[in-house]
GROMACS .gro file of C-alpha atoms in nm:
model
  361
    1UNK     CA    1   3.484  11.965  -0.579
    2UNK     CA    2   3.461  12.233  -0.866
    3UNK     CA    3   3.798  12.177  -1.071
    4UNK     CA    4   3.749  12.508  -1.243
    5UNK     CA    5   3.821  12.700  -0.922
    6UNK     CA    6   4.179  12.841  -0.861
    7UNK     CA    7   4.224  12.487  -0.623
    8UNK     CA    8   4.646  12.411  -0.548
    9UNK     CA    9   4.724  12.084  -0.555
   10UNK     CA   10   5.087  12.080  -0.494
   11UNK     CA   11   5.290  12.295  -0.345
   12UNK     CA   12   5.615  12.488  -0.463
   13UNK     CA   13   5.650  12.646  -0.819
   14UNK     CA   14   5.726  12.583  -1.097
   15UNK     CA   15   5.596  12.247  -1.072
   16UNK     CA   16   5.288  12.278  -0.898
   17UNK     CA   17   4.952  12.135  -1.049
   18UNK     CA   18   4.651  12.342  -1.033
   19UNK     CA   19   4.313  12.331  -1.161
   20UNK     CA   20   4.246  12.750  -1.302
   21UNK     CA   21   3.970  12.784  -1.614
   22UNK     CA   22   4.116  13.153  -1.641
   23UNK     CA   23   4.444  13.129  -1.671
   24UNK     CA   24   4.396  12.788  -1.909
   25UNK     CA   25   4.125  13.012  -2.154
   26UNK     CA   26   4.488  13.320  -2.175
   27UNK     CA   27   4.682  12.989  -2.308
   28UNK     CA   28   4.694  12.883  -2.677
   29UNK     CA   29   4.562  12.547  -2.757
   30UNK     CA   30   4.740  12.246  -2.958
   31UNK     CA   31   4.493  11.968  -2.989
   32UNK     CA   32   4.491  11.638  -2.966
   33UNK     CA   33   4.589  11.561  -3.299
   34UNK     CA   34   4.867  11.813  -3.333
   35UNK     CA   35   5.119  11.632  -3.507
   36UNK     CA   36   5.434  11.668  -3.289
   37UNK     CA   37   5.231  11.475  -2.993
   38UNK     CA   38   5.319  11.124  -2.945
   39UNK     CA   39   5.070  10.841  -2.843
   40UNK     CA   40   5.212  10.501  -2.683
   41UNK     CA   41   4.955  10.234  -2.603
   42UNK     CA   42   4.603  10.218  -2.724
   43UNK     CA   43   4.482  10.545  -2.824
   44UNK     CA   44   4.204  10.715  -3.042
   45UNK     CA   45   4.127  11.039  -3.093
   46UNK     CA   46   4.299  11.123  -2.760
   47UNK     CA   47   4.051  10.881  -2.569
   48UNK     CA   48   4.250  10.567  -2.417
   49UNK     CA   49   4.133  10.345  -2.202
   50UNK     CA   50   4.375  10.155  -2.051
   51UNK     CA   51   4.695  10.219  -1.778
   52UNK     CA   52   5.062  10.278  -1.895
   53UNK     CA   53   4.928  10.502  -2.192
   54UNK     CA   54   5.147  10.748  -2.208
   55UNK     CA   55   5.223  11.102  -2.427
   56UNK     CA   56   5.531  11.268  -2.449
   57UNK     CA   57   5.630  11.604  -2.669
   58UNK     CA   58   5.839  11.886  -2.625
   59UNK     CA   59   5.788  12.254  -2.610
   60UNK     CA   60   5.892  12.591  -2.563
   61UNK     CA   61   5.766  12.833  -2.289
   62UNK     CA   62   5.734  12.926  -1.956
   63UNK     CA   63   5.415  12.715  -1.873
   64UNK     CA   64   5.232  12.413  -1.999
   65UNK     CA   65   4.921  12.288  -1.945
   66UNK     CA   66   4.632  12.021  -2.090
   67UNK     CA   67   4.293  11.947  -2.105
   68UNK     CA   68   4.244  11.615  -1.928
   69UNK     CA   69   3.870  11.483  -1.899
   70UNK     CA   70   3.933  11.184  -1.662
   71UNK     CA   71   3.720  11.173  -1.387
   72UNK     CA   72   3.831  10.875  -1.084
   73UNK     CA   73   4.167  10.810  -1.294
   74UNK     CA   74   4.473  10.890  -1.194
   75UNK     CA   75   4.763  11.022  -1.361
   76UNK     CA   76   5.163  11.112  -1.332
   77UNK     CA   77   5.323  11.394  -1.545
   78UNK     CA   78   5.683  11.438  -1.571
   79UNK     CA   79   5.918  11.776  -1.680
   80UNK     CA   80   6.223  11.757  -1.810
   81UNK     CA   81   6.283  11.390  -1.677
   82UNK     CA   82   6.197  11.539  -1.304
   83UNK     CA   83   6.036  11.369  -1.034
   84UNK     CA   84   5.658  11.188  -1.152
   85UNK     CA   85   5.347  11.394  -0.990
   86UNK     CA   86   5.045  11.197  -0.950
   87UNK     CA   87   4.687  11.373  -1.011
   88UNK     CA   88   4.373  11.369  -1.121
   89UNK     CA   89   4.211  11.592  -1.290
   90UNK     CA   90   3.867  11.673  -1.532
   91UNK     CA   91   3.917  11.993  -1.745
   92UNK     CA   92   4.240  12.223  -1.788
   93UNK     CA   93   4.487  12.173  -1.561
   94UNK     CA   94   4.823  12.344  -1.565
   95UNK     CA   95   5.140  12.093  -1.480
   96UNK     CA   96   5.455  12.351  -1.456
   97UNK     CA   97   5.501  12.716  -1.486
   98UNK     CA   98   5.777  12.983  -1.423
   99UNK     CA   99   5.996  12.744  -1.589
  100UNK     CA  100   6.304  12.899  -1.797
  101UNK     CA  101   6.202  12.982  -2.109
  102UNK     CA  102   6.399  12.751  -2.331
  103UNK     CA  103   6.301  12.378  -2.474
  104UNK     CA  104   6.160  12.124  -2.201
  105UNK     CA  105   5.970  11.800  -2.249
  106UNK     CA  106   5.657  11.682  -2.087
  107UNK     CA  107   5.584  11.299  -2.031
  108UNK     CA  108   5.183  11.267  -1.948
  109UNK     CA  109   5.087  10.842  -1.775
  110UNK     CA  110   4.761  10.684  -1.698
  111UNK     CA  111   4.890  10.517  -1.422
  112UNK     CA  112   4.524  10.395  -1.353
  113UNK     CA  113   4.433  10.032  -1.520
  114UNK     CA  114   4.103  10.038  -1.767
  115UNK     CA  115   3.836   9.897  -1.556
  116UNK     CA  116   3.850  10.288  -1.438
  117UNK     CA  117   3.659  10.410  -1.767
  118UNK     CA  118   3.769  10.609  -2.047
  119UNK     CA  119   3.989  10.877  -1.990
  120UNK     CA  120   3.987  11.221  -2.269
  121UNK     CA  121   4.291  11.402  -2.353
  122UNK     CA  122   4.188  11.736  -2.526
  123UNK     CA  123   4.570  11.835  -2.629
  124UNK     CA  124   4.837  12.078  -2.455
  125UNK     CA  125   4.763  12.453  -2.340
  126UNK     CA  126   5.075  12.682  -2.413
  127UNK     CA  127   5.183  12.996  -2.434
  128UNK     CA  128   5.094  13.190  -2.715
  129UNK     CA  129   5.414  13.266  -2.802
  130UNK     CA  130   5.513  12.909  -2.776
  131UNK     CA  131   5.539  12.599  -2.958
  132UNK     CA  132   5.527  12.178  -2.966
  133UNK     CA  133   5.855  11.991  -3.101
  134UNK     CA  134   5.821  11.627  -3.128
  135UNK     CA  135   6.007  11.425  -2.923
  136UNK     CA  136   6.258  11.126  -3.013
  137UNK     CA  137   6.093  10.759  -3.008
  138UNK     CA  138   6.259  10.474  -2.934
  139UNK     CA  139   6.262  10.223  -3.243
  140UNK     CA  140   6.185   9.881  -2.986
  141UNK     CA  141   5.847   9.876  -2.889
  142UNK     CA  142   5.694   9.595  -2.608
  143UNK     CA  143   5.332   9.501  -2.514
  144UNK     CA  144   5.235   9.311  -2.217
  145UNK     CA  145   4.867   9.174  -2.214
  146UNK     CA  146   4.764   9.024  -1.836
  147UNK     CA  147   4.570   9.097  -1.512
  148UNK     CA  148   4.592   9.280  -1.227
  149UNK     CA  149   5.002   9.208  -1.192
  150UNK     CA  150   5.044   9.328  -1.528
  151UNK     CA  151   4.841   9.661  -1.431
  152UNK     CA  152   5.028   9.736  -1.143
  153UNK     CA  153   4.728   9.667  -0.880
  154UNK     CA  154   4.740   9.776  -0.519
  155UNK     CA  155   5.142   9.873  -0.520
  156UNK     CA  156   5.152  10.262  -0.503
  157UNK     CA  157   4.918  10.262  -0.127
  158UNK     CA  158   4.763  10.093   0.133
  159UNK     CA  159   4.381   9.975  -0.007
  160UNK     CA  160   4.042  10.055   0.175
  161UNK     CA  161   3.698   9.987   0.035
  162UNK     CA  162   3.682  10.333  -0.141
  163UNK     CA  163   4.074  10.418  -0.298
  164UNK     CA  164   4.150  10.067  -0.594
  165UNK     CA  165   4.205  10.320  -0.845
  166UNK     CA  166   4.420  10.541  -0.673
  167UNK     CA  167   4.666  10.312  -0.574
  168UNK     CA  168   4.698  10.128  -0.877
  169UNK     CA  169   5.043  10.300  -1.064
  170UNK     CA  170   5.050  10.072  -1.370
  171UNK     CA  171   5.349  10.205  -1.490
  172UNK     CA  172   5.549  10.061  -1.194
  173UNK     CA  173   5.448   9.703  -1.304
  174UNK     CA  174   5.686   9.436  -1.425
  175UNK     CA  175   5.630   9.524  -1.818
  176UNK     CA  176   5.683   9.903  -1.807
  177UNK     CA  177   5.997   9.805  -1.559
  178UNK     CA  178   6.109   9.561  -1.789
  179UNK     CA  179   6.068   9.780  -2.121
  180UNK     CA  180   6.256  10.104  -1.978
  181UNK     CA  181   6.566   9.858  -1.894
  182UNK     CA  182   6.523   9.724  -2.303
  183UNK     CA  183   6.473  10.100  -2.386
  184UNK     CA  184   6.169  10.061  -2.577
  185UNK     CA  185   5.829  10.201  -2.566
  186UNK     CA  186   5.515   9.950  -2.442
  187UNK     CA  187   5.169   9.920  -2.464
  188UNK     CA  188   4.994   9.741  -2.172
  189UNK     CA  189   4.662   9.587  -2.204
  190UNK     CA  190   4.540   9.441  -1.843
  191UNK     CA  191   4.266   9.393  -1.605
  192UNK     CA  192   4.197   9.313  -1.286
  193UNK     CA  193   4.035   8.991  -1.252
  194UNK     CA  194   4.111   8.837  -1.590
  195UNK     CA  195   4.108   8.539  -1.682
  196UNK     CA  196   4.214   8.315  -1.995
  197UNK     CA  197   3.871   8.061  -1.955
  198UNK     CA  198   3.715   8.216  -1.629
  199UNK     CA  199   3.746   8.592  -1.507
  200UNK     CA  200   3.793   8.613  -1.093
  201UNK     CA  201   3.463   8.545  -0.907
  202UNK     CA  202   3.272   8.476  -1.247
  203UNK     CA  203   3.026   8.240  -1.263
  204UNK     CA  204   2.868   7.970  -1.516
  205UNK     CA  205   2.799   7.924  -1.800
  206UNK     CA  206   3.130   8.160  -1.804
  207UNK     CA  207   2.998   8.454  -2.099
  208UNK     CA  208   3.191   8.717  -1.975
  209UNK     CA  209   3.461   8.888  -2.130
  210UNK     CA  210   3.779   8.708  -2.110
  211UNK     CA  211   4.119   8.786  -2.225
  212UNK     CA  212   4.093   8.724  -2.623
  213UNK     CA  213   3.798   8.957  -2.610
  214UNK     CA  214   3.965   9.235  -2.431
  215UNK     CA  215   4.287   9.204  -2.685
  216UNK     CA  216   4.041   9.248  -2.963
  217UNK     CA  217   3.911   9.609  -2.796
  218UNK     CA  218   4.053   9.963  -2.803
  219UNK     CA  219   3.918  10.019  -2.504
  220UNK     CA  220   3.797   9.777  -2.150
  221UNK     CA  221   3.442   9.694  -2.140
  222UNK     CA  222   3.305   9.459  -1.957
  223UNK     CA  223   3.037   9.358  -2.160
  224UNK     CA  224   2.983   9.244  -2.556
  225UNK     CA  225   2.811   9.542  -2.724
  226UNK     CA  226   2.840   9.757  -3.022
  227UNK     CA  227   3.050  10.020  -2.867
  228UNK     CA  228   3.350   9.782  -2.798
  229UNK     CA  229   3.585   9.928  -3.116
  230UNK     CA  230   3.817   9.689  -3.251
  231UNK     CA  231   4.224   9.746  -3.215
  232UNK     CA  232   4.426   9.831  -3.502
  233UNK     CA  233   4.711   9.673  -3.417
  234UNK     CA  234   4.901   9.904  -3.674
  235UNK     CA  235   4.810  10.259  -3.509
  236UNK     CA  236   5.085  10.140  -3.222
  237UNK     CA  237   5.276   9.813  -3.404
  238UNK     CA  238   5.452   9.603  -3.133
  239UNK     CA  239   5.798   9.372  -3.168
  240UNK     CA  240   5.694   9.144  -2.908
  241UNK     CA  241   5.420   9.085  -2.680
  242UNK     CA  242   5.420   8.916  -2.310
  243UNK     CA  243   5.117   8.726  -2.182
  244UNK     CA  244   5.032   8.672  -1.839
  245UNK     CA  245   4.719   8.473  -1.761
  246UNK     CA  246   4.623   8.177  -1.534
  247UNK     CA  247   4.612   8.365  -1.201
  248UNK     CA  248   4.253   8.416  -1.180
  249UNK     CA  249   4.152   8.113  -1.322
  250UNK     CA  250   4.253   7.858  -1.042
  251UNK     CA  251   4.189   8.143  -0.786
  252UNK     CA  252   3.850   8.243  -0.816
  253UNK     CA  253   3.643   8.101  -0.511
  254UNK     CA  254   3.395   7.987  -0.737
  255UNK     CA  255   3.419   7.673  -1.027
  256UNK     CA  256   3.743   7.685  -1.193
  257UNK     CA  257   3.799   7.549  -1.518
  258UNK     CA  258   3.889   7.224  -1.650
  259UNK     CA  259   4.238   7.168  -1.802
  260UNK     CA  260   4.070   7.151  -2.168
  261UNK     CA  261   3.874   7.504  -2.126
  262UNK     CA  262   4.198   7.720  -1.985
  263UNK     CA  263   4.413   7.568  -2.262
  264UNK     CA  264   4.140   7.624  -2.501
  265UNK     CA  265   4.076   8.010  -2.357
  266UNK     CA  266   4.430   8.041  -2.384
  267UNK     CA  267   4.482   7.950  -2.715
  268UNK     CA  268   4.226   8.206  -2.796
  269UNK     CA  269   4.391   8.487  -2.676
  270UNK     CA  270   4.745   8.331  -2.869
  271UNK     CA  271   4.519   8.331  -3.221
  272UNK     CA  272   4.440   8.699  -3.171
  273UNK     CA  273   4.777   8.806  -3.113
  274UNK     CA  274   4.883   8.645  -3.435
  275UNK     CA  275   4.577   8.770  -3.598
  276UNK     CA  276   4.646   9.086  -3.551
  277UNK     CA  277   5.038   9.116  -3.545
  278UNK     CA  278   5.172   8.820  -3.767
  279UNK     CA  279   5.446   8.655  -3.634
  280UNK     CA  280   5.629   8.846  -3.372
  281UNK     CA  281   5.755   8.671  -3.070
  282UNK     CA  282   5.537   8.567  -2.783
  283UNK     CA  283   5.662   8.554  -2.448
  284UNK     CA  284   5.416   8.359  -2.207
  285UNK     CA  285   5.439   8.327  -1.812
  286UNK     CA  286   5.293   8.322  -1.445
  287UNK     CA  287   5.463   8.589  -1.149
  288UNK     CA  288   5.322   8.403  -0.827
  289UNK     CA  289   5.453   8.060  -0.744
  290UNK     CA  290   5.262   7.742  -0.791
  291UNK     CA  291   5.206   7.708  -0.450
  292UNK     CA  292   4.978   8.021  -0.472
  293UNK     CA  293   4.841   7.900  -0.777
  294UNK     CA  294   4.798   7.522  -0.851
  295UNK     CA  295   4.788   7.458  -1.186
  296UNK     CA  296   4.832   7.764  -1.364
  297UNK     CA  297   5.237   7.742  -1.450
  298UNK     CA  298   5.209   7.402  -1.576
  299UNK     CA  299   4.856   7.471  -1.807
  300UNK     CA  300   5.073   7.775  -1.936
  301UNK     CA  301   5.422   7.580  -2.032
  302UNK     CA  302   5.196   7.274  -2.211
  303UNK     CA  303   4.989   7.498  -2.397
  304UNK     CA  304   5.298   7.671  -2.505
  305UNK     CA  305   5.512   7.344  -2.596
  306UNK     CA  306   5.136   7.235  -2.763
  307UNK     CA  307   5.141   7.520  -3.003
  308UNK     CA  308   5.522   7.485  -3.074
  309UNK     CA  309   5.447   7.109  -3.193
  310UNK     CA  310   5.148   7.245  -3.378
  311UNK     CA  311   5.413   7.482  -3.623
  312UNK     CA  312   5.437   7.844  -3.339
  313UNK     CA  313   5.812   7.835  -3.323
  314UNK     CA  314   5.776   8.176  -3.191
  315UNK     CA  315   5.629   8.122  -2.867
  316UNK     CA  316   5.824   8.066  -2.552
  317UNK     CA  317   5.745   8.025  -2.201
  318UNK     CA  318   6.004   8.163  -1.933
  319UNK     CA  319   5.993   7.959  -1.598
  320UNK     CA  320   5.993   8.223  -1.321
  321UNK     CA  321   6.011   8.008  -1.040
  322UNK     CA  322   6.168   7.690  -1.137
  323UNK     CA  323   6.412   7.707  -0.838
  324UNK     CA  324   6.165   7.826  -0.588
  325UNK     CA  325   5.979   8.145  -0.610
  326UNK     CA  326   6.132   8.421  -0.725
  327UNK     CA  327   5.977   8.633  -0.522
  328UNK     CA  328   6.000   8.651  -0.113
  329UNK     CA  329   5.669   8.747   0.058
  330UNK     CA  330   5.808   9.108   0.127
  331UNK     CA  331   5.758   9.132  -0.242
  332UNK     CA  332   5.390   9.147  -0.275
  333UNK     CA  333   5.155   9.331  -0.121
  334UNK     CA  334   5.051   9.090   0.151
  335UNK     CA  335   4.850   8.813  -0.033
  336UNK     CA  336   5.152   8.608  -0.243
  337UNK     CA  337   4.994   8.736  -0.557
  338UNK     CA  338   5.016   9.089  -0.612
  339UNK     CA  339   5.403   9.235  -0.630
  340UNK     CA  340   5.515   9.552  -0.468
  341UNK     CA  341   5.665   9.809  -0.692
  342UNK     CA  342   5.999   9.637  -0.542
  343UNK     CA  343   5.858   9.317  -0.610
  344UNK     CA  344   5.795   9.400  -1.024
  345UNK     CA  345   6.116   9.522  -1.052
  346UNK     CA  346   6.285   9.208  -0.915
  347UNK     CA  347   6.080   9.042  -1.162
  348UNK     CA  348   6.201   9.283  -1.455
  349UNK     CA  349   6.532   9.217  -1.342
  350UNK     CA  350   6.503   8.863  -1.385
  351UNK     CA  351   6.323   8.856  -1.709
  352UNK     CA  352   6.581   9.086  -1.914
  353UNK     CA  353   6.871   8.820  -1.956
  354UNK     CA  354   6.624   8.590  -2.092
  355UNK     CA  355   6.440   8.812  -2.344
  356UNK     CA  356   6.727   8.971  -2.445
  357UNK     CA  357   6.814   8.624  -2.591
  358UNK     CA  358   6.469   8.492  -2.727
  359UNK     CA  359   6.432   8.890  -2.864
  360UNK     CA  360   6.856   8.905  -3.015
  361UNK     CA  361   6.842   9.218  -2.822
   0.00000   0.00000   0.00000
C-alpha cells in the first residue's frame, strides 16, 4: 500500500487520519528538534525504539500533522485529551483538521514494544500561519524496565500468526497505568521474552542479550554490535524505577537457570540501574502467581533482601500475591501470564498504596 496516496483511514472529520503527500508538502514544518516538543522515554534525534514513548506539544491552527517513518509499528495520537486513535503510518500523515482555530494539544504513543524496530519521528506539519507552544510536564517521572507484561503484550486484540505487533498497546500496561494515577511521566524499557539469566526459548551457553544489556541501550537489539548506543540516563532522568524479571526464566521450555545464575543476572541488571541513576529507589516484583511460575517470586525477594544486607537500602520488593494471586484468570489473556488491559490496571491499583509509601508520595 502506497501511503502517499490520498488513502482515509478513519472516518468523520476533524479527527480523521489520512495519509496525503500534497496537502502535507502546503503545511509548514517544525522539526524534530523544535524546542517546544517534548520527548518522554528513550529518544534521540526523534528515533526511539521502544513502546510507551510518547510526545506531547501544543499548537495553534486548524490542522496538524507529522512525519512518522515507522513501518509495522503502531501508534495512538490524542487531541485535546480526546479519544486515543491507533495507526500506523510511514511518511506525513495528518492526525486532525477543521478543528477551531484556537490552542489544542497533541499527545503522539508508540504503543508498539521495541522488538518492532526503530521507529523515526521527523517533527509536526502545521499551518503556516501557525505555531508550537510547549506543553506543561509533570515534575515525577517513573521507569519500568521488564518483559512482555511490562510492554503491554497481546492485550489490545485477539493474536494470529501474522498481527504481535498490532495488538501490543504498551501504554495500557501496569507501569503507564500506574504512573498516570501518581501523575508523573514514565519511560518503559521492555521486551518480550526477557529474561534476567536466560531470555524465553534461548539456548546454551546463554550469550544473548539479557536484561542488563538492554538497560544499557537506547534502542532494542537483539544482538551485541557496534550500533547498540549507550543510554544517557540524564537526557530523560527518572525518580524511581520498577523491575520486573523472572517470568521467562523458569518458563522457557528449554534449560532454565540455576538459582546462582538468575540471582547473579539479576544483580546485573540492579548494578546498571545504579550505574547509571545513583541512588533512586528500586521497586522489584513478579505479576503472575507462583503457581505459574515456580521459583521466580522467591529468587526475586532473596536477591532483593541479599542486596539490602550488602548496604542497597533503597531496594524493595512488593509481594503481589502473598494472599493468593492477585489476579483471577479473566485477567490475562488466556495463559495465567499475560494481563488484560483490565488485568494491568487491577495491578496498578494495587501497587499505588504501596509506592506511594516507599516513594513519600
Amino acid at each position: 500500500m502506497n501511503r502517499r496516496n490520498f488513502l482515509k483511514m478513519m472516518l468523520a472529520a476533524p479527527f480523521s487520519i489520512y495519509f496525503n503527500s500534497a496537502e502535507a508538502s502546503s503545511m509548514k514544518l517544525f522539526d524534530n528538534n523544535a524546542p517546544e516538543i517534548s520527548y518522554f522515554g528513550r529518544w534521540r534525534n526523534g528515533y526511539t525504539g521502544f513502546g510507551a514513548t510518547y510526545i506531547k506539544v501544543k499548537f495553534t491552527g486548524k490542522k496538524i500533522g507529522a512525519i512518522l517513518k515507522s513501518p509495522g509499528v503502531w501508534w495512538r495520537v490524542s487531541v485535546d485529551n480526546g479519544k486515543k486513535r491507533k495507526f500506523t503510518a510511514d511518511g506525513e500523515v495528518i492526525f486532525a483538521e477543521n478543528l477551531e482555530n484556537k490552542e489544542h494539544e497533541i499527545l503522539l504513543v508508540r504503543s508498539t514494544e521495541g522488538q518492532a524496530g526503530v521507529s523515526y519521528f521527523g517533527g509536526f506539519l502545521l499551518e503556516n500561519n501557525a505555531k508550537l507552544i510547549k506543553s506543561e510536564r509533570k515534575n515525577r517521572t517513573l521507569e519500568f524496565i521488564g518483559d512482555s507484561i511490562t510492554a503491554g503484550a497481546m492485550n489490545d486484540g485477539k493474536l494470529n500468526s501474522a498481527n504481535y505487533n498490532e495488538v501490543g498497546d504498551n501504554d495500557a500496561a501496569y507501569g503507564p497505568v500506574l504512573a498516570r494515577m501518581l501523575n508523573a511521566e514514565y519511560s518503559v524499557v521492555a521486551k518480550s521474552g526477557q529474561g534476567a539469566a536466560v531470555n524465553y526459548s534461548e539456548r546454551p551457553p546463554f550469550n544473548m542479550p539479557h536484561a542488563a544489556d538492554l538497560y544499557n541501550w537506547t534502542f532494542f537489539s537483539n544482538t551485541f554490535d557496534e550500533n547498540n548506543i549507550e543510554w544517557e540516563a540524564k537526557n530523560f532522568p527518572v525518580d524511581a524505577t520498577f523491575v520486573a524479571y523472572g517470568v521467562n526464566d523458569f518458563l522457557t521450555p528449554y534449560e532454565k537457570p540455576s538459582e546462582q545464575q538468575f540471582k547473579r543476572g539479576y544483580k546485573r541488571i540492579i548494578r546498571n540501574i545504579r550505574r547509571k541513576n545513583g541512588n533512586i529507589p528500586i521497586i522489584c516484583l513478579i505479576i503472575p502467581s507462583q503457581k505459574t511460575v515456580p521459583f521466580a517470586a522467591k529468587y526475586v525477594s532473596e536477591t532483593v533482601n541479599e542486596l539490602q544486607i550488602l548496604g542497597d537500602k533503597n531496594i524493595h520488593y512488593i509481594e503481589i500475591n502473598e494472599k493468593g494471586p492477585l489476579l483471577k484468570a479473566s485477567d490475562f489473556i488466556g495463559d495465567n501470564v499475560h494481563p488484560t488491559k483490565e488485568g494491568s490496571k487491577k495491578t496498578a491499583e494495587f501497587l499505588l498504596p504501596k509506592v506511594k509509601k516507599i516513594l513519600n508520595w
